[in-house]
PDB file of C-alpha atoms and ligand atoms in Angstrom:
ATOM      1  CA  UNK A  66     117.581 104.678  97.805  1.00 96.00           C
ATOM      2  CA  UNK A  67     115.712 105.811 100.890  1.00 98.00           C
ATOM      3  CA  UNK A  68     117.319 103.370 103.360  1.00 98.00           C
ATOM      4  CA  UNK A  69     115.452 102.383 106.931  1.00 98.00           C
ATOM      5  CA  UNK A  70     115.811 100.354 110.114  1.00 97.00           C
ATOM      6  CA  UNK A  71     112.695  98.653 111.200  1.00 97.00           C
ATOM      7  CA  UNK A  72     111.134  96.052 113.551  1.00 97.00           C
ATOM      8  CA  UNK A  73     108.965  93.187 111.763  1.00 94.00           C
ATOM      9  CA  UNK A  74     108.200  89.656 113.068  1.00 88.00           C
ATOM     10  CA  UNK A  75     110.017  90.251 116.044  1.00 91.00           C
ATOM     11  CA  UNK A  76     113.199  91.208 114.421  1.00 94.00           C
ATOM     12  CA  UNK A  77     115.067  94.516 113.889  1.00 96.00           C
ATOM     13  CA  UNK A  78     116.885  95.292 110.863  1.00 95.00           C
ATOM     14  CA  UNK A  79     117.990  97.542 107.699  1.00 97.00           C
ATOM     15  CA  UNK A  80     115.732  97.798 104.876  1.00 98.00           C
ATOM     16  CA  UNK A  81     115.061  99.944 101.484  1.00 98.00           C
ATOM     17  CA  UNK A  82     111.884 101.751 101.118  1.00 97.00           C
ATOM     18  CA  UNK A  83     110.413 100.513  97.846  1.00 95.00           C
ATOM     19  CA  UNK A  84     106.637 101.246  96.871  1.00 94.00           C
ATOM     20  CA  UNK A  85     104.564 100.612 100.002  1.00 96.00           C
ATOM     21  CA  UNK A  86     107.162  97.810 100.926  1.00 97.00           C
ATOM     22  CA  UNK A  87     109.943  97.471 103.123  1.00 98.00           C
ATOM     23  CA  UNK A  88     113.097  95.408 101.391  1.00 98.00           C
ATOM     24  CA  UNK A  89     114.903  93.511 103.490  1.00 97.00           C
ATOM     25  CA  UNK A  90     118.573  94.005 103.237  1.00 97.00           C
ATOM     26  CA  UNK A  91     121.742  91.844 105.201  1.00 96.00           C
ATOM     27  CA  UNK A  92     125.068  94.317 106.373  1.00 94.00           C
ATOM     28  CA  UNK A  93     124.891  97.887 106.945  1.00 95.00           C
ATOM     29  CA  UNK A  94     124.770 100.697 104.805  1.00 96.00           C
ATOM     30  CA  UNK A  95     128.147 101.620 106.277  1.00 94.00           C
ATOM     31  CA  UNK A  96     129.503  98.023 104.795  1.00 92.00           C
ATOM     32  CA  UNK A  97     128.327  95.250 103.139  1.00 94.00           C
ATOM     33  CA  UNK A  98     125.156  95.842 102.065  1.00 96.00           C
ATOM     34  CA  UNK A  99     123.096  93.671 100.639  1.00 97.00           C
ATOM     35  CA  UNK A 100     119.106  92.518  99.037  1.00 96.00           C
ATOM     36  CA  UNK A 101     117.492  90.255 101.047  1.00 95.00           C
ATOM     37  CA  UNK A 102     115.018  87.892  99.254  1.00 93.00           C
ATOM     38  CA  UNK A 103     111.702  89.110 102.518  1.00 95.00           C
ATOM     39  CA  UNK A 104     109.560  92.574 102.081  1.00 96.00           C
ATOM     40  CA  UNK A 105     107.445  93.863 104.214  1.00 97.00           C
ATOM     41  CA  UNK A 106     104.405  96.416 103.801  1.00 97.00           C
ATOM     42  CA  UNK A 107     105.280  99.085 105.437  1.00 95.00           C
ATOM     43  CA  UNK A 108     102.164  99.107 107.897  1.00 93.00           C
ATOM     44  CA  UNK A 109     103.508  96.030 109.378  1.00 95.00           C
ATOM     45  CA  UNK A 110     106.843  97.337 110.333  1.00 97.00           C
ATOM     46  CA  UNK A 111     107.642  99.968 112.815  1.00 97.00           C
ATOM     47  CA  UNK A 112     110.040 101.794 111.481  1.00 97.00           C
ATOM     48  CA  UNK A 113     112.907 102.719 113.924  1.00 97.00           C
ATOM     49  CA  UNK A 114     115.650 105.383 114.136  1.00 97.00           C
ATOM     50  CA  UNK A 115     117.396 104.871 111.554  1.00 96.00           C
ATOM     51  CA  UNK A 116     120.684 104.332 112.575  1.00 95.00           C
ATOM     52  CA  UNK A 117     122.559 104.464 115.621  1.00 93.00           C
ATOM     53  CA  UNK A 118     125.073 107.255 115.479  1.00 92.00           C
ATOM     54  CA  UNK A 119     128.094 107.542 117.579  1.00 95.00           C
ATOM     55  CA  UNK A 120     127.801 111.523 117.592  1.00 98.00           C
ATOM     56  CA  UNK A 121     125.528 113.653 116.593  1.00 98.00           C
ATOM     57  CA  UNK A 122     127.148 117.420 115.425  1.00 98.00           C
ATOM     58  CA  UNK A 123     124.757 120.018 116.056  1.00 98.00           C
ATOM     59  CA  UNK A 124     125.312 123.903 113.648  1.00 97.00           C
ATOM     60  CA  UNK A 125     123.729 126.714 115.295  1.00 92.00           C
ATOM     61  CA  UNK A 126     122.159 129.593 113.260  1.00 91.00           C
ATOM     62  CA  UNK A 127     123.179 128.611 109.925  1.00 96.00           C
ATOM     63  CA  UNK A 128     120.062 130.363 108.516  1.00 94.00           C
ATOM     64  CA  UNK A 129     120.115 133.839 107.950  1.00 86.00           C
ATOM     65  CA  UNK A 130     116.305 134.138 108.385  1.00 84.00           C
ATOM     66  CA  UNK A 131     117.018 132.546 111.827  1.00 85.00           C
ATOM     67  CA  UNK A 132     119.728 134.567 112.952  1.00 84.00           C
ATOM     68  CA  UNK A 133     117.233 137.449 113.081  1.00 83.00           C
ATOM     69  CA  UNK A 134     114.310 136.191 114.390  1.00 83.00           C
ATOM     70  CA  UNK A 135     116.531 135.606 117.681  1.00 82.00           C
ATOM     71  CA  UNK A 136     118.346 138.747 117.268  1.00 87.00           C
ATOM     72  CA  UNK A 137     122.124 137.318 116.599  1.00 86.00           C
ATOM     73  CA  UNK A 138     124.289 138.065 114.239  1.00 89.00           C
ATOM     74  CA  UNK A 139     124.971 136.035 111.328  1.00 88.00           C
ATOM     75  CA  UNK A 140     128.329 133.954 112.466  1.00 90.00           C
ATOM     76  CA  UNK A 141     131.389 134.238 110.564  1.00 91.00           C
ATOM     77  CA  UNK A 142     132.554 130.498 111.543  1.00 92.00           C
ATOM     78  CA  UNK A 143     129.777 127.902 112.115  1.00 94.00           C
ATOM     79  CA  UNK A 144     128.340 127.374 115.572  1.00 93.00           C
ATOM     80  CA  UNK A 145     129.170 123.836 116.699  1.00 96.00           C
ATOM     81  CA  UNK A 146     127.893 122.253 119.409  1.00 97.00           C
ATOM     82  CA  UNK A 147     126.991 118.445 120.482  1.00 98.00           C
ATOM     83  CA  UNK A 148     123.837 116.418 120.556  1.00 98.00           C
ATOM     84  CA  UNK A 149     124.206 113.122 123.232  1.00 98.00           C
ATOM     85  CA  UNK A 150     123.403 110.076 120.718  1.00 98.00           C
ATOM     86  CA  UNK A 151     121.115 109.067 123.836  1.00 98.00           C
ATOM     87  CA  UNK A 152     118.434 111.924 122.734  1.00 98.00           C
ATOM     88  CA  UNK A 153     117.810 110.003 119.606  1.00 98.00           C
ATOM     89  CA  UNK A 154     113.872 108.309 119.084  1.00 98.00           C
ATOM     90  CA  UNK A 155     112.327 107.232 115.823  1.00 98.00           C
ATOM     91  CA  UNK A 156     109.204 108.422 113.810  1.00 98.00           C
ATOM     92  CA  UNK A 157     106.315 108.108 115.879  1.00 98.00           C
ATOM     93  CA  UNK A 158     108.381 108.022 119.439  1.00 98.00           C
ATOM     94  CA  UNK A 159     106.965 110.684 121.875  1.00 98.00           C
ATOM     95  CA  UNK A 160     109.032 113.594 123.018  1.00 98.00           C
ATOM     96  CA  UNK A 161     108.941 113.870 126.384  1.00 98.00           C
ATOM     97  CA  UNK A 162     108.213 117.479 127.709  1.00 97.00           C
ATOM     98  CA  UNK A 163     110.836 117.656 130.991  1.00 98.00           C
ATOM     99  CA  UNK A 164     109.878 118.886 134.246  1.00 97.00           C
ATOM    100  CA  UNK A 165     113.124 121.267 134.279  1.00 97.00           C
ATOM    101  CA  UNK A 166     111.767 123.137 131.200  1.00 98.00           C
ATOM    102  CA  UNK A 167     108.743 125.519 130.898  1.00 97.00           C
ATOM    103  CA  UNK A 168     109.496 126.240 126.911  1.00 98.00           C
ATOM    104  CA  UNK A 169     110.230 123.435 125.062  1.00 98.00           C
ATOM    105  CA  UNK A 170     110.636 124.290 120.650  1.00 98.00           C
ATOM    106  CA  UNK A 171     110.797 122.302 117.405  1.00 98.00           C
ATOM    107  CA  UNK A 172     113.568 122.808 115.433  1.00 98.00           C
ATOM    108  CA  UNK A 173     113.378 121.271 111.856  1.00 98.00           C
ATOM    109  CA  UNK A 174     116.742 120.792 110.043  1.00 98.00           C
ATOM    110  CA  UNK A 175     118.406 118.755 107.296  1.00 98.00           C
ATOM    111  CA  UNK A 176     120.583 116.185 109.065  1.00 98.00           C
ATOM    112  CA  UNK A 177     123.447 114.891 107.308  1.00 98.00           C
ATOM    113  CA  UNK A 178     124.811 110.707 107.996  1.00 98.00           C
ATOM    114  CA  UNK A 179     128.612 110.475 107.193  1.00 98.00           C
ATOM    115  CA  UNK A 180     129.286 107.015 105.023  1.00 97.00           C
ATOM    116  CA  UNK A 181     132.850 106.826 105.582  1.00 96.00           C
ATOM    117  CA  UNK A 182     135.608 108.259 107.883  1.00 98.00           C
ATOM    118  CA  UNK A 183     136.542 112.432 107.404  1.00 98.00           C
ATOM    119  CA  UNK A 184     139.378 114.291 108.354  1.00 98.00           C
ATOM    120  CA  UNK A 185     140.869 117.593 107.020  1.00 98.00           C
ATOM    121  CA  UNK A 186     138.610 116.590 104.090  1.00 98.00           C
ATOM    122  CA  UNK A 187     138.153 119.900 101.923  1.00 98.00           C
ATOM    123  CA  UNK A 188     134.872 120.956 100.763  1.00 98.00           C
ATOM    124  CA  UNK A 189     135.255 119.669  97.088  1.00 98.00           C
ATOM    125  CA  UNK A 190     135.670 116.193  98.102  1.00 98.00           C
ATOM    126  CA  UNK A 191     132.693 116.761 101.215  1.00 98.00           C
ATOM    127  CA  UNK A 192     130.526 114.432  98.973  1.00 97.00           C
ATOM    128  CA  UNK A 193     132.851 111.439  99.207  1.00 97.00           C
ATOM    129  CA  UNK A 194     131.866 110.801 102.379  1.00 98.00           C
ATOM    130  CA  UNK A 195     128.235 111.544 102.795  1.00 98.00           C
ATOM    131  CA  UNK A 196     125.746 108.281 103.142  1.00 98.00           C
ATOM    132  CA  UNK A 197     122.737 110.315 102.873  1.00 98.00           C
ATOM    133  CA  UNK A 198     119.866 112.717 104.387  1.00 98.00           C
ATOM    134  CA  UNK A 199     117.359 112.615 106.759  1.00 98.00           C
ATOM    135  CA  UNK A 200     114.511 114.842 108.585  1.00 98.00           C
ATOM    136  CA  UNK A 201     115.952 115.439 112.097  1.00 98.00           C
ATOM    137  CA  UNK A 202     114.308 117.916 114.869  1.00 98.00           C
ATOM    138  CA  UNK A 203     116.558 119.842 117.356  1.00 98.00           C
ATOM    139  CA  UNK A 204     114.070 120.104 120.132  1.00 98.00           C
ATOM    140  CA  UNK A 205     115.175 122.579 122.201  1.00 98.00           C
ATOM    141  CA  UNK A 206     114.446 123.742 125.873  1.00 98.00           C
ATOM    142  CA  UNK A 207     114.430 127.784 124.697  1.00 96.00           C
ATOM    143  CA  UNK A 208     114.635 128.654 128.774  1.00 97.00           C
ATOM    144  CA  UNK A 209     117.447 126.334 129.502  1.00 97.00           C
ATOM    145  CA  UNK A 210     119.495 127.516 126.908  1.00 95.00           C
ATOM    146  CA  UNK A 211     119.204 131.162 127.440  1.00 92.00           C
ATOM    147  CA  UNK A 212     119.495 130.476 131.055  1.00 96.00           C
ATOM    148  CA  UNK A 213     122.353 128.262 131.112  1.00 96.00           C
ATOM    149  CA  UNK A 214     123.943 130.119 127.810  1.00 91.00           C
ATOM    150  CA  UNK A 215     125.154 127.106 126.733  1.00 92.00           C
ATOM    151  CA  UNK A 216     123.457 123.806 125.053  1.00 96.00           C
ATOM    152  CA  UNK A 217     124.045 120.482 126.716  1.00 97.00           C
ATOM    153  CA  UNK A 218     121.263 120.647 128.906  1.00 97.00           C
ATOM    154  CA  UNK A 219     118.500 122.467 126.929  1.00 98.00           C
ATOM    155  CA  UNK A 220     119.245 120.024 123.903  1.00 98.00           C
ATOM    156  CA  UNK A 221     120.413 117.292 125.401  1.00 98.00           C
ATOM    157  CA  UNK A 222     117.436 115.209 127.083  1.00 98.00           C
ATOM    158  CA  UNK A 223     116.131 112.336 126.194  1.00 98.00           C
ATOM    159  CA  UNK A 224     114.348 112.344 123.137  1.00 98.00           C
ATOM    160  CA  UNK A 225     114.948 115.789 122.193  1.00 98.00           C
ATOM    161  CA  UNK A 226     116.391 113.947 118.844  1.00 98.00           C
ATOM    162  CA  UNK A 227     113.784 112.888 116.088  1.00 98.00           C
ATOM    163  CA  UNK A 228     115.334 111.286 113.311  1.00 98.00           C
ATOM    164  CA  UNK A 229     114.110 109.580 110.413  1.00 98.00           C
ATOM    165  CA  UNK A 230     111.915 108.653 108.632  1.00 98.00           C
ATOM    166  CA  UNK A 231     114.696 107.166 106.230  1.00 98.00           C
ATOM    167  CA  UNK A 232     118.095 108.113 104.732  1.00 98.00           C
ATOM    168  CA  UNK A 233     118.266 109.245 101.587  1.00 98.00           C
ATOM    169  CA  UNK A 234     120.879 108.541  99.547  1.00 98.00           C
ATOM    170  CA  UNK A 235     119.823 110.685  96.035  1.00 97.00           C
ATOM    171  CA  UNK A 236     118.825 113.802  97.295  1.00 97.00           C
ATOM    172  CA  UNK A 237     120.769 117.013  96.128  1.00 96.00           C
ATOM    173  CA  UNK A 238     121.220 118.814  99.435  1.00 97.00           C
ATOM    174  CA  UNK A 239     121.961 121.853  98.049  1.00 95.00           C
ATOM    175  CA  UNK A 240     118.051 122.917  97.118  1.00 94.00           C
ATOM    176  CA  UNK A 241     115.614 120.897  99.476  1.00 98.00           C
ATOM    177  CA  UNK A 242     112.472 122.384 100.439  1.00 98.00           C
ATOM    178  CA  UNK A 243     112.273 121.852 104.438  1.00 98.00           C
ATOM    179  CA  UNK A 244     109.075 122.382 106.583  1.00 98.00           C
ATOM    180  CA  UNK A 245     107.335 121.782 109.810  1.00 98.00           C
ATOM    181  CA  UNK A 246     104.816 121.542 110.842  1.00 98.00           C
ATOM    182  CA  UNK A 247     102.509 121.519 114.389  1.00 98.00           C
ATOM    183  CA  UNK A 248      99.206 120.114 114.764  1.00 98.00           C
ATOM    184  CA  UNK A 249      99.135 119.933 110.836  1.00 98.00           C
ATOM    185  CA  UNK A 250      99.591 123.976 110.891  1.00 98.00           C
ATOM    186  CA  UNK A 251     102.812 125.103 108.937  1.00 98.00           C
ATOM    187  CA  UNK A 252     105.002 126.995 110.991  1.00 98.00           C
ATOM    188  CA  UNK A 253     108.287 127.032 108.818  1.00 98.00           C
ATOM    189  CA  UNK A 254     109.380 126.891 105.442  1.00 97.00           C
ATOM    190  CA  UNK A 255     112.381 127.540 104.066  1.00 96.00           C
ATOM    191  CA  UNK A 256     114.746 125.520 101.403  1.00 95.00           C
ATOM    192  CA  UNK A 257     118.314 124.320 102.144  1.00 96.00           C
ATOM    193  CA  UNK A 258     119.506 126.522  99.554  1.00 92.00           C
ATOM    194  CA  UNK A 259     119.422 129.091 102.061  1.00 93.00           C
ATOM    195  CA  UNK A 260     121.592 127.447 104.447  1.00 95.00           C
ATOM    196  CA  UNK A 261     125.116 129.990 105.357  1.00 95.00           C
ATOM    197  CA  UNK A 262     127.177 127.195 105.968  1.00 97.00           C
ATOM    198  CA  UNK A 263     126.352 124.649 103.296  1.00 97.00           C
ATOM    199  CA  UNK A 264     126.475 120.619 103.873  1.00 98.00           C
ATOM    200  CA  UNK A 265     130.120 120.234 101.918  1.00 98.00           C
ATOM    201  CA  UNK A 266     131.033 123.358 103.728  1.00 98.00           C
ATOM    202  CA  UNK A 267     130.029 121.850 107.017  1.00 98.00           C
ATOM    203  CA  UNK A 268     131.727 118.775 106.458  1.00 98.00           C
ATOM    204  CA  UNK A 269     135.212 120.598 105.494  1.00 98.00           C
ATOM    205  CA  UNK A 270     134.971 122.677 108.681  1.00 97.00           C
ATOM    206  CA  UNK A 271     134.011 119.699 111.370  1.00 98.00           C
ATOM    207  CA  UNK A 272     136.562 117.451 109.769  1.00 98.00           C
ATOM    208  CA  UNK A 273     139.220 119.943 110.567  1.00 97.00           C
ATOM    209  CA  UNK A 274     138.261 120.032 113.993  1.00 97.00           C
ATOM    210  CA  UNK A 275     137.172 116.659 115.141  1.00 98.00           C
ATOM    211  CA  UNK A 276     137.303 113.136 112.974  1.00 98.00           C
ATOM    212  CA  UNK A 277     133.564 112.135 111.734  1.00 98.00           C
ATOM    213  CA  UNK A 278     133.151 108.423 111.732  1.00 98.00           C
ATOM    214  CA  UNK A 279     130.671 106.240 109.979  1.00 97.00           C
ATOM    215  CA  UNK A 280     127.055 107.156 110.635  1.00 97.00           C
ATOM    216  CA  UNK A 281     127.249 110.025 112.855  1.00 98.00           C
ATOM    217  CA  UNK A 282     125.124 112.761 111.925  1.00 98.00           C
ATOM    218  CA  UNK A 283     125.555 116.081 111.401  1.00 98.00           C
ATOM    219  CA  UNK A 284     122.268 118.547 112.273  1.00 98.00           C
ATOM    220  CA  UNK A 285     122.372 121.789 109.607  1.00 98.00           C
ATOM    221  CA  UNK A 286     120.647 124.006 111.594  1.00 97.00           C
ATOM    222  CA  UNK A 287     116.985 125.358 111.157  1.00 97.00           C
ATOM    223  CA  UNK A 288     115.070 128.433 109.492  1.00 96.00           C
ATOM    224  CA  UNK A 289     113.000 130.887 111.045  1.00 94.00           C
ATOM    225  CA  UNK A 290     109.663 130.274 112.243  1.00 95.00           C
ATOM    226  CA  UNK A 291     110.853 128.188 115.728  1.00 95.00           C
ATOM    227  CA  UNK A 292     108.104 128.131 118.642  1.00 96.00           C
ATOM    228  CA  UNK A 293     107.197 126.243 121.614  1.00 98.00           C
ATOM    229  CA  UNK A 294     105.190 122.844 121.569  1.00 98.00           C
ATOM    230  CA  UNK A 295     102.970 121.730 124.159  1.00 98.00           C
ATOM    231  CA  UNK A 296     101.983 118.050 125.411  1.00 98.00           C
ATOM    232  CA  UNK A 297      99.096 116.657 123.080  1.00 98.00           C
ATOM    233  CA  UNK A 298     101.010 118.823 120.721  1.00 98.00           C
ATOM    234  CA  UNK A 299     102.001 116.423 117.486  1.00 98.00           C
ATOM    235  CA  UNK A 300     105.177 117.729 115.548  1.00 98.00           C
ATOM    236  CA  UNK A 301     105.839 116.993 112.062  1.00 98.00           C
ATOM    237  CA  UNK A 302     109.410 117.889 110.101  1.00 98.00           C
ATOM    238  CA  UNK A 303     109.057 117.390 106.616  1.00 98.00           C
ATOM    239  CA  UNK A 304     111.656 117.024 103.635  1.00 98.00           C
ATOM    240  CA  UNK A 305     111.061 117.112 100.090  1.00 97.00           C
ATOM    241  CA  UNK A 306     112.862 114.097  98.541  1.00 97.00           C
ATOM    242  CA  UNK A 307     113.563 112.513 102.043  1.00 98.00           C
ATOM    243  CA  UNK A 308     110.266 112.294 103.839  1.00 97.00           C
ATOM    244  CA  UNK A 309     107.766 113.165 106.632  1.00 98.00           C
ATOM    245  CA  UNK A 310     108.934 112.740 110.554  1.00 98.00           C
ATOM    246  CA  UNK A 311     106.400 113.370 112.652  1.00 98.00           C
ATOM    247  CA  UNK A 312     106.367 112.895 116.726  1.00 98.00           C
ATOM    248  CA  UNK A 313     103.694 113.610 119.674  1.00 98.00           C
ATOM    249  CA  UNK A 314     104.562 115.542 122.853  1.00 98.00           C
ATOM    250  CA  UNK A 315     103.753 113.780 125.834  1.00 98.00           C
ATOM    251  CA  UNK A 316     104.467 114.854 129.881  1.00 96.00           C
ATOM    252  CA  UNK A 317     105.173 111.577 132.384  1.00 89.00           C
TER     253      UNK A 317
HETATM  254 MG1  LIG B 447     119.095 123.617 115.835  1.00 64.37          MG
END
């Protein structure tokens, strides 16, 4: 099931991705959740964000690939930081180059939406409580971060948090080819089979630190191949299984 939220006729709701259609569906996918009798082609619905997390986990360098290209050694324990749930836009939303910031990158990664509550859950039983997967891009503001040597600025501004296009709910994590690209050119390619920390690995370790709640996200990390984007630029993370996200850079 590749599960949306989308605006049509005025109104803004779930829906299931089904042909070139839109299903309507009543509840949420953390609930009750059920077929509505409306469908929608998809050109007539702008599809939204699609859901509204409470937090969203970010995992440093959990490629190897990635480690080196930025010269850091591959951690022992994963790198967690946090993502303000306010950086979140849609497909098709423009990031929004800041004025603070004279290197702002894509980052594509494998985001992970938790379906039910986790806490001290091991990694055997990870699966339990995973919803689905979606296309997500940690944009980062490179400068900031080295500057500041720590995140919550340089990933932390508004819209700095594609997500989308969909969730999906029958993807294997565990082998997904993951790719982005700018201005249609490919600059990284990698498969989530080469993740260090994997997704039931991930959610083991952040459960033991901090309780994960219905629909917050967790953000995998990215391969090699990160680089800057400019405004005009258009940015495109792409998921085999889950999807295409793709977002312009503007500057106010
Ligand atoms: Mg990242």
């Amino acid at each position: 099931m590749k599960i949306v939220r989308f605006k049509a006729a005025g109104k803004t709701r779930y829906g299931v991705i089904e042909g070139s259609y839109v299903l309507e569906y009543a509840g949420t996918p953390f609930g009750t959740f059920r077929k509505g009798r409306k469908r929608y082609p998809i050109r007539q619905t702008v599809l939204l964000t699609p859901l509204l997390p409470g937090k969203i986990v970010g995992i440093g360098l959990n490629y190897r690939d990635h480690a080196e290209e930025v010269g850091l050694p591959v951690p022992a324990e994963p790198f967690i930081f946090l993502k303000p749930p306010s950086a979140l836009i849609g497909p098709g939303d423009p990031i929004v180059y800041p004025p603070q910031s004279s290197r702002v990158d894509y980052e594509a990664e494998l985001a992970v939406v938790i379906k039910k509550r986790a806490r001290h859950v091991p990694a055997e039983r990870a699966r339990e409580h995973v919803l689905g997967y979606a296309c997500l891009n940690d944009v980062t503001a490179r400068d900031l971060q080295m500057r500041d040597g720590q995140l919550t600025q340089a990933k932390g501004f508004d819209s700095f948090c594609p997500l989308g296009p969909c969730i999906a709910t029958d993807v294997d994590p565990g082998g997904l080819e993951i790719e982005s690209f700018l201005n249609g050119e490919r600059k990284q390619s990698s498969s989530t089979q080469n993740l260090i920390f994997s997704v039931e690995e991930l959610v083991a370790r952040i459960s033991a630190v901090m309780t994960l709640l219905p629909g917050d996200v967790i953000a995998t990390g990215t391969p090699a191949g990160i680089g800057p984007m400019q405004p005009g630029d258009r940015v495109e993370v792409r998921i085999a299984g889950i999807g295409s996200l793709v977002n312009p850079v503007i500057k106010l």
